[in-house]
Structure formats: C-alpha cells, structure tokens
Amino acid sequence: MRKHTILLYTMMVALCLAFLSGCSSAPAETDMEEKDSYWAGQQYDSLTGSEFVKVAESGHMQLLLNPQSGTIRWLDSSTGSYQDTNMSHDPGVENLTDVQRSDLQVRFFSGSKNNNQLYSTTTVYDSYSMCVSREQLSYQLIDGGVRLVYMLGDDSITYKNFPKVIQDDRMQELILQYLDEDQILDLKESFYRQMNDGSWSRRFGGGEGGQQNRIGKLQLNNIYNMFYETGHYTYDELIIDLDADEDATADDYPSNLEIYVPVEYRLEGDELVVRVDTSLIETDATHPINQLTLLPYFLTSDPTQTAEPGYMFVPDGSGALIYLDSTKTSEYHYAAAYYGGDRITGMAKTYNSVNNRMMMPVLGMKNSTSTLFAVIENGAESATLDAYVRGTDNSEPFSKIKLTFDIQTQQSIASGAKNANGAYTMIRATDDIYDEDITLRYFWLGKDATYVDMAKCYASYLEKQNVLTARADEEKAPFYVELLGSTDKLKYMAGIPYDGTQILTDFNQAKEILTDLANDGIGNIKLIYSGMVNGGMNQRSLASGVKIVSGLGGKSGLTNLKSYADSIGAQIFPNLQMQTAQTRTKISNEMTAWNIVNERAQIYSFDPVKKELEEDVKYPRFVVNPAYLGKYFSKVKSSYAGKIGLDTMATGDLYTFIPTNYQNNHAAPSTGEALLKEAAGSFADGLQLMLSNPVSDAYAFSSYLTDIPTEDSGMRVLDASIPFMAMVLDGYMTYSSDSLNRESTDVYLNFMRVLESNGAPKFTFMYEDSSLLSGTEQESYFAVDYAYWKTRIAAYYEEYSAFYEKVKGAVITNHEVYERNDKLRVVTYSNGVMVYFNYSDLEEQIAGVTVPAFSYVVK
C-alpha cells in the first residue's frame, strides 16, 4: 500500500490543537503534490450518439454502452432481459434526479486550506451532474469491454472567484489603479462597498440581504474583467485574501477541482467484471478522496411494480432476504460493513445492539426478470452495504442495494472543548489510503434462479479460487463440545480480596466428561478447550510463550487427556485468542494496535440492558497490531509446539475481523487484511485449525469451522433468515453452530436450525457449578453446568446422528421459506430426502405434510 501522510482534523479552538499535538507526532509532508494528469494525456475512442452500441459479447451475454448517458447495459440476448447500471433509460421513473442517472459518487475532503492537514467537511460529486451532463466522460475500448474515464469537476467562474473581504491597500494595488473612473463607479455601485475600517466587502453572492449565489452572466463577465483581465488579481491572490478572512469557511473557496476516476466494464465468459484501479484516481492535494460509491442503481427493482416478486439478498448472519414488496418503510434501512468494519475506529463512542456482521463478501437481487449475484473480489474489507426497500430512500419508488468503499478512513472526535451548541467535533483520517483495485464480479443466474443458486455459485467460485475443497462427509456424525477451563476470580484470604484463578474444568474432569459421552454412544467429538492457557477465559498476551493455566493438571494431565481422546476417536482443540489479548495492565507498545485518537485499541462488548458499550471492564480486550502479527504468530506457534505438543488448535478470534492500526505506520483495513493473510497463512502451515465464523477467505486456512450462525441478526427490516453460509459450506467443510446452551437450557429450536443448515451442534460445559462464574467476565454463561446436561446430551446426539445418517453424503439442493412464512421451511437434499421444519407454536401443513409445533418431519 502507498502511505500518504495526510492527517485530517477539524480545527475549532486552540484546545483542540493542544489535544491533537499531545497524542500524535507531527505529520510528514504530503506526497500528493500537484502533477500533470495521466488521464488528460490519454487517447480516447470516439463513441457518440444516444443509442446503445455493443462493446463486448460472450456467449449469450452482451455488454452495451449508451455514449450520451454513459449507461452500461448488461443484456441476456437469449431472453432479451437486461440490467442497466443507472436509471437514465428507465421509463418507470419520472423526474429523474442527477444521482439516479449516476454510476458513481465520489466523496472528498473539502475543508479549510489554512492548513492542509485540517478538514472540516466533505463534498460529494455524482457522475451525472459533475461529468456526464458536462460532456466530460471519455471512453477507451479494452479487451472484452470498455473503460469509462469520469472527469468530475466544475472550473467555471462563479462569485466564489472574488473575495468576500479585501483590504484597501490590496484593492488599490491589485485592481483599482488599473481601472478607469466608470469602471470604479460600476464596481462600487454593483459589486463592492467600502466599510468604515477601509476594507472592501463583496455585495453579491451572499451576505446579509445580499443576492445569495446570484450574479448574472454579464455581470460576472464584467467583474471578472475588472479583477483578472484589466486588474492584476490572480487565483493565488484570492487564496491570500480568503486565508486572511477569519470568517471564511471551506464553502467560500472556489473549486478548480478535477477528479478523474476510471471504471472498467468487462465480460469474462458469462460474468461481468467491474473494476476501479484506485491508484489511478486523480485528485489534488487539498481534496483527497474519502469514499467511493460504485453503481448505486445497478441492483434495483422495477419501479413500475409495487408488488414485484423477488428479494434482495444480504449476507447478514446466516444470510437474509428483504422482499421487494416489503412495506417496512418505517424501519431503518439495512446498513452494515463487511467483516464487521474497522473495529477500532469510533468503537469507543458508538455502538450497535445488533451484531449484523457480514462475513462473506457477496450480495444479490432476484427481481421479476433476472437473478443477479455479486462477489466483491477486491475491496470488501473497506466496503459497506446499504439496502433500501421501496419508498425509504428519498421516497424512491423501487428497492435497491448499493456499495460504498472507504478510500481514506475517517473518524469524528469529541475534543472536550465546548461552546453553546455542545462539544466541538474534529475529524481525523488515516494516512493509509486504499490504492488497490476495487473489483466486483456479477453473475447472471437467470429468471428462475434463487438464493440457493447464489450459494452454489459462491461455493463454486471459492472452489475455483482454491479456498474451498470438496470433501466427503465424516463417517460418524461430528459433535462439537466446548469445555471452560479456567477464569479470573476475585477471591478472599482472611477477608482480604485478591485476584485469583477459578478452575472450571481440569484435565481429569475433562477426561471424565469424555468418558461419559463415549459411554453414551457419542462419537467423533471435536473438543474445544477454552480458558486453558495464559490467564484462562480472559487470555493474556502470548508473546512470552504459551503456558497452561496452573491447576488444570499441567502438561502430563493434557497428555493423558489426549491419549484417552485418541482412544475414542475424539480430537482436542485448545482455544487460543490470536488477534486480541485481555489484561488489566495493557500490552506492550510494540504489540498493541492504536486507534485513530491515539489510544490503545480495544474491542468492546455491548450491554443490552444499559444499551451502551461496556467500557469499564476488569480485563480490557486489546487488539494486536497487524504489523506485529507475523512475529507474534511465529512466537506462538513455536511455543505451542513445545508446551502443548498438539497439531490441532481452535481460535476464537483469528480472521473474525480485519486488524487495523493508526499510530506510526498506519494500517487501514486493506493493509491490515494483507498483513493478516500473510501471517495466518504461515501460521496455519502444519496445524489443523478450527476457526470461529471467520472471513470467508480464511476457509483456505481452516480444517474445521465453528460458530457458523444459523439465523440472521434480527434487524427488523429483514424479512427472512436463510442458511446461506451453510449452503456454501455444505459438501466442503465440517462446521458447527454457535453454542446452543451458553445462556439458555431451552435449546431445541436452535437445535432444529442446526439440522436445517446441515451443520453439527455445539454445546458448552463446565464441570464445576456455574455459580462460580458470578462476578467474573463469564457470568452470562449460566446454562453450562455439565451436571445438568449429563443425562440429557445423549438424546440430542442420538437425534442428530439419526438425521445425519439420512443425509450423509448428500448436499442441500433446494431451500424454501414456505409461502414466505419465516417459521416454515422445506429443505431438499441431493439424495431425495426432504425435511419440513415448523418453528411455530401451532401444527402446520407444509406442502401437504402435517408438521407438529416446534418440530420437523423427514420424508
């Protein structure tokens, strides 16, 4: 990644500056110096006219371009169905807005030029009003398609090209001495008045009682002649006057800005690839790009159909649908960042009660004419998705999904200084700018395709990328068991409190649990041992080596447990935290990541009762600096081999988020993702890793998966949850659900969802009484007593094993939310087995099959 050291703030008061100077080093000079435009010197193809012209064809798919509007049309010539990249040629929308005619929106920093490091606002240019309508769009034919080069900007002369206030000596020296008497009189009567202090104040384009933003073309030509042609005023002199004006704001500065953005559209077989090489985006030093919204109107429903069949697919949790005829206009639209977004920017000041992380970089839409599915090949770590139902985004008469990519991450900071309106807010941005490709790959799946076809499409894509490998089902039904080893506990000696260790399940007790399970006929156990090393459940840094918690039984106890597990066909996966560490005394400066306000980066839990982040915790969870991961993982791997001696490991946080860092060498998500991928690939070599619902790229490093969600996040705008993730993994990997019993003993409905997703169930146990968790960080785990589950767990495994035998070797070929009732499901397998699920509290008829309440029927 290129590193542009441009730190962006909002300077309000001296206190704000003192705050910033106290928490960061001085930034280096920007390397975004002015230079000749690459795109201005390029050769372009002459494509004109108001009719669509074909620019590429592959099989039955065609790529068409309308040169006048810049619209790309993706056409299925076998059916005549097509999808346009914007709404310019849609007869179903009256009074089209500029944005609806656009394929691109560019948000850039546009703050005060008094100091190039300080910005107070951002401005958005859309590609229609600032490019297409100005005939500034150019074309280059490329292999398989076309490149559109957008030149966005407006350098026309406006009232902003004349200072609001100019001192008398500068007015005399630069302008008045060159004008005749008639011109001076005209200037005084129409354009400027001299104030009591001698300065000259502009009388047009704003001000009390002035003609805001209004000046006729003839008048504009007249004043321009006086200042710039007859007079000796220049653009540089204008900036001097604006900088000297304490009341001038960012909006008072004129714009000669030209932003070039190249977007490629190319057919690869039946697939459409859209690519932006962000390293070739051009702007100037004072207007760096903040965000890029790409094809905001490509995935839209039919505006002429108020009850159009179909849905938007979002990879929320297990996967979710939003129906195109949804009437949930009072609900907030769906919005989420892929992979949970940047976990350390703004997390200390914001929260979300819903965990709506999207761990697969995909999206899709099924409308009345086609089914489109998209994979974000590059840039997902910097992307957010917004999905709107009809009538919610500025009353637009259609549903839509759009993607926005962060080019330069920013965060608002409360400075502590206040005025009458409250705290001042500063904006700071990282100096690590995204400069790689943004690549979207679209699949045309046909009118009759469903979300099942989307899942199979993505699975096939991952297989071609060597991320997934097809494999046979395990001979015996797998069963995931998590054991809690130890945790921190406040203890007392002679009435004096001290921080101690509470053993929850030692190695001998773990062997006893395994023995019970084996005697009950439970086989193929994947035993996840949490809280086993370096502080237990609140695991500390592993930089000084992996150490078994004292009191569990030591290395000999673990060896004995491993020998018994081998004898019954079970596997042991000690559970380590690799990207985070929990400690009261912080972690080393070398190891820790820093957030954008120069504090040690933490990940916070959400308190659903108080509806706020739990900032005051005993053992804060710190984030490991992505630049340190390679060194850290190497240390851990070496120590793990010596102290633990196993080639199996579970990790609850590896690749569950993209690490970032904002001190010294900044690492925004794209850089953090690259560093993580390199470190994780090396770490996984020679290990059987079990990862916990990781980013889909990490499947390549995983032998097993756990904590794969069986439901969506529960956001009210969502209409139905679907087992999309499970259908992608089906036939490729062994995976389990989240723990069914951590917080409840009423687990049967969640158990049914495991069966619906063709996954394996997971239970969490501790040998000692769970009352010992009171006052610990794990006190919410109130349903994990092994004593309670000892006589119950065999029945769950027996039922699961019977189901497993009926579908073993088969994969899900169809999944249906029956009659759009989210509580009724039908799942079809490749061996002909059909399963009818009823999650309602009433007996239901599902496709002619009677299914009791809270139950399922296998046919």
mmCIF file with all atom_site columns, C-alpha atoms in Angstrom, residues 53-59 61-65 72-74 140-148 263-275 441:
data_model
loop_
_atom_site.group_PDB
_atom_site.id
_atom_site.type_symbol
_atom_site.label_atom_id
_atom_site.label_alt_id
_atom_site.label_comp_id
_atom_site.label_asym_id
_atom_site.label_entity_id
_atom_site.label_seq_id
_atom_site.pdbx_PDB_ins_code
_atom_site.Cartn_x
_atom_site.Cartn_y
_atom_site.Cartn_z
_atom_site.occupancy
_atom_site.B_iso_or_equiv
_atom_site.pdbx_formal_charge
_atom_site.auth_seq_id
_atom_site.auth_comp_id
_atom_site.auth_asym_id
_atom_site.auth_atom_id
_atom_site.pdbx_PDB_model_num
ATOM 1  C CA . VAL A 1 53  ? -23.873 0.253   -29.026 1.00 0.00 ? 53  VAL A CA 1
ATOM 2  C CA . LYS A 1 54  ? -22.374 -3.190  -28.392 1.00 0.00 ? 54  LYS A CA 1
ATOM 3  C CA . VAL A 1 55  ? -18.889 -3.087  -26.906 1.00 0.00 ? 55  VAL A CA 1
ATOM 4  C CA . ALA A 1 56  ? -18.471 -6.776  -25.988 1.00 0.00 ? 56  ALA A CA 1
ATOM 5  C CA . GLU A 1 57  ? -20.152 -10.156 -26.396 1.00 0.00 ? 57  GLU A CA 1
ATOM 6  C CA . SER A 1 58  ? -19.505 -13.529 -24.812 1.00 0.00 ? 58  SER A CA 1
ATOM 7  C CA . GLY A 1 59  ? -21.887 -16.426 -25.370 1.00 0.00 ? 59  GLY A CA 1
ATOM 8  C CA . MET A 1 61  ? -24.324 -12.161 -22.792 1.00 0.00 ? 61  MET A CA 1
ATOM 9  C CA . GLN A 1 62  ? -23.717 -8.748  -24.324 1.00 0.00 ? 62  GLN A CA 1
ATOM 10 C CA . LEU A 1 63  ? -22.302 -5.520  -22.985 1.00 0.00 ? 63  LEU A CA 1
ATOM 11 C CA . LEU A 1 64  ? -23.834 -2.353  -24.417 1.00 0.00 ? 64  LEU A CA 1
ATOM 12 C CA . LEU A 1 65  ? -22.943 1.306   -23.914 1.00 0.00 ? 65  LEU A CA 1
ATOM 13 C CA . ILE A 1 72  ? -23.824 0.320   -19.345 1.00 0.00 ? 72  ILE A CA 1
ATOM 14 C CA . ARG A 1 73  ? -26.439 -2.317  -20.216 1.00 0.00 ? 73  ARG A CA 1
ATOM 15 C CA . TRP A 1 74  ? -25.811 -5.980  -19.393 1.00 0.00 ? 74  TRP A CA 1
ATOM 16 C CA . GLN A 1 140 ? -11.460 3.573   -24.089 1.00 0.00 ? 140 GLN A CA 1
ATOM 17 C CA . LEU A 1 141 ? -12.302 0.246   -25.684 1.00 0.00 ? 141 LEU A CA 1
ATOM 18 C CA . ILE A 1 142 ? -10.474 -2.604  -23.934 1.00 0.00 ? 142 ILE A CA 1
ATOM 19 C CA . ASP A 1 143 ? -10.335 -6.358  -24.387 1.00 0.00 ? 143 ASP A CA 1
ATOM 20 C CA . GLY A 1 144 ? -13.793 -7.688  -23.528 1.00 0.00 ? 144 GLY A CA 1
ATOM 21 C CA . GLY A 1 145 ? -15.373 -4.333  -22.776 1.00 0.00 ? 145 GLY A CA 1
ATOM 22 C CA . VAL A 1 146 ? -14.874 -0.645  -22.203 1.00 0.00 ? 146 VAL A CA 1
ATOM 23 C CA . ARG A 1 147 ? -13.212 1.716   -19.757 1.00 0.00 ? 147 ARG A CA 1
ATOM 24 C CA . LEU A 1 148 ? -15.139 4.839   -18.759 1.00 0.00 ? 148 LEU A CA 1
ATOM 25 C CA . VAL A 1 263 ? -14.118 2.357   -14.266 1.00 0.00 ? 263 VAL A CA 1
ATOM 26 C CA . GLU A 1 264 ? -13.740 -0.772  -16.398 1.00 0.00 ? 264 GLU A CA 1
ATOM 27 C CA . TYR A 1 265 ? -16.622 -2.980  -17.530 1.00 0.00 ? 265 TYR A CA 1
ATOM 28 C CA . ARG A 1 266 ? -15.524 -6.302  -18.992 1.00 0.00 ? 266 ARG A CA 1
ATOM 29 C CA . LEU A 1 267 ? -17.166 -9.613  -19.893 1.00 0.00 ? 267 LEU A CA 1
ATOM 30 C CA . GLU A 1 268 ? -15.351 -12.733 -18.730 1.00 0.00 ? 268 GLU A CA 1
ATOM 31 C CA . GLY A 1 269 ? -17.407 -15.582 -20.118 1.00 0.00 ? 269 GLY A CA 1
ATOM 32 C CA . ASP A 1 270 ? -20.941 -15.044 -18.845 1.00 0.00 ? 270 ASP A CA 1
ATOM 33 C CA . GLU A 1 271 ? -19.721 -12.874 -15.975 1.00 0.00 ? 271 GLU A CA 1
ATOM 34 C CA . LEU A 1 272 ? -19.492 -9.099  -15.745 1.00 0.00 ? 272 LEU A CA 1
ATOM 35 C CA . VAL A 1 273 ? -16.400 -7.726  -14.033 1.00 0.00 ? 273 VAL A CA 1
ATOM 36 C CA . VAL A 1 274 ? -16.415 -4.105  -12.867 1.00 0.00 ? 274 VAL A CA 1
ATOM 37 C CA . ARG A 1 275 ? -13.035 -2.757  -11.801 1.00 0.00 ? 275 ARG A CA 1
ATOM 38 C CA . ARG A 1 441 ? -17.838 -9.812  -10.267 1.00 0.00 ? 441 ARG A CA 1
#
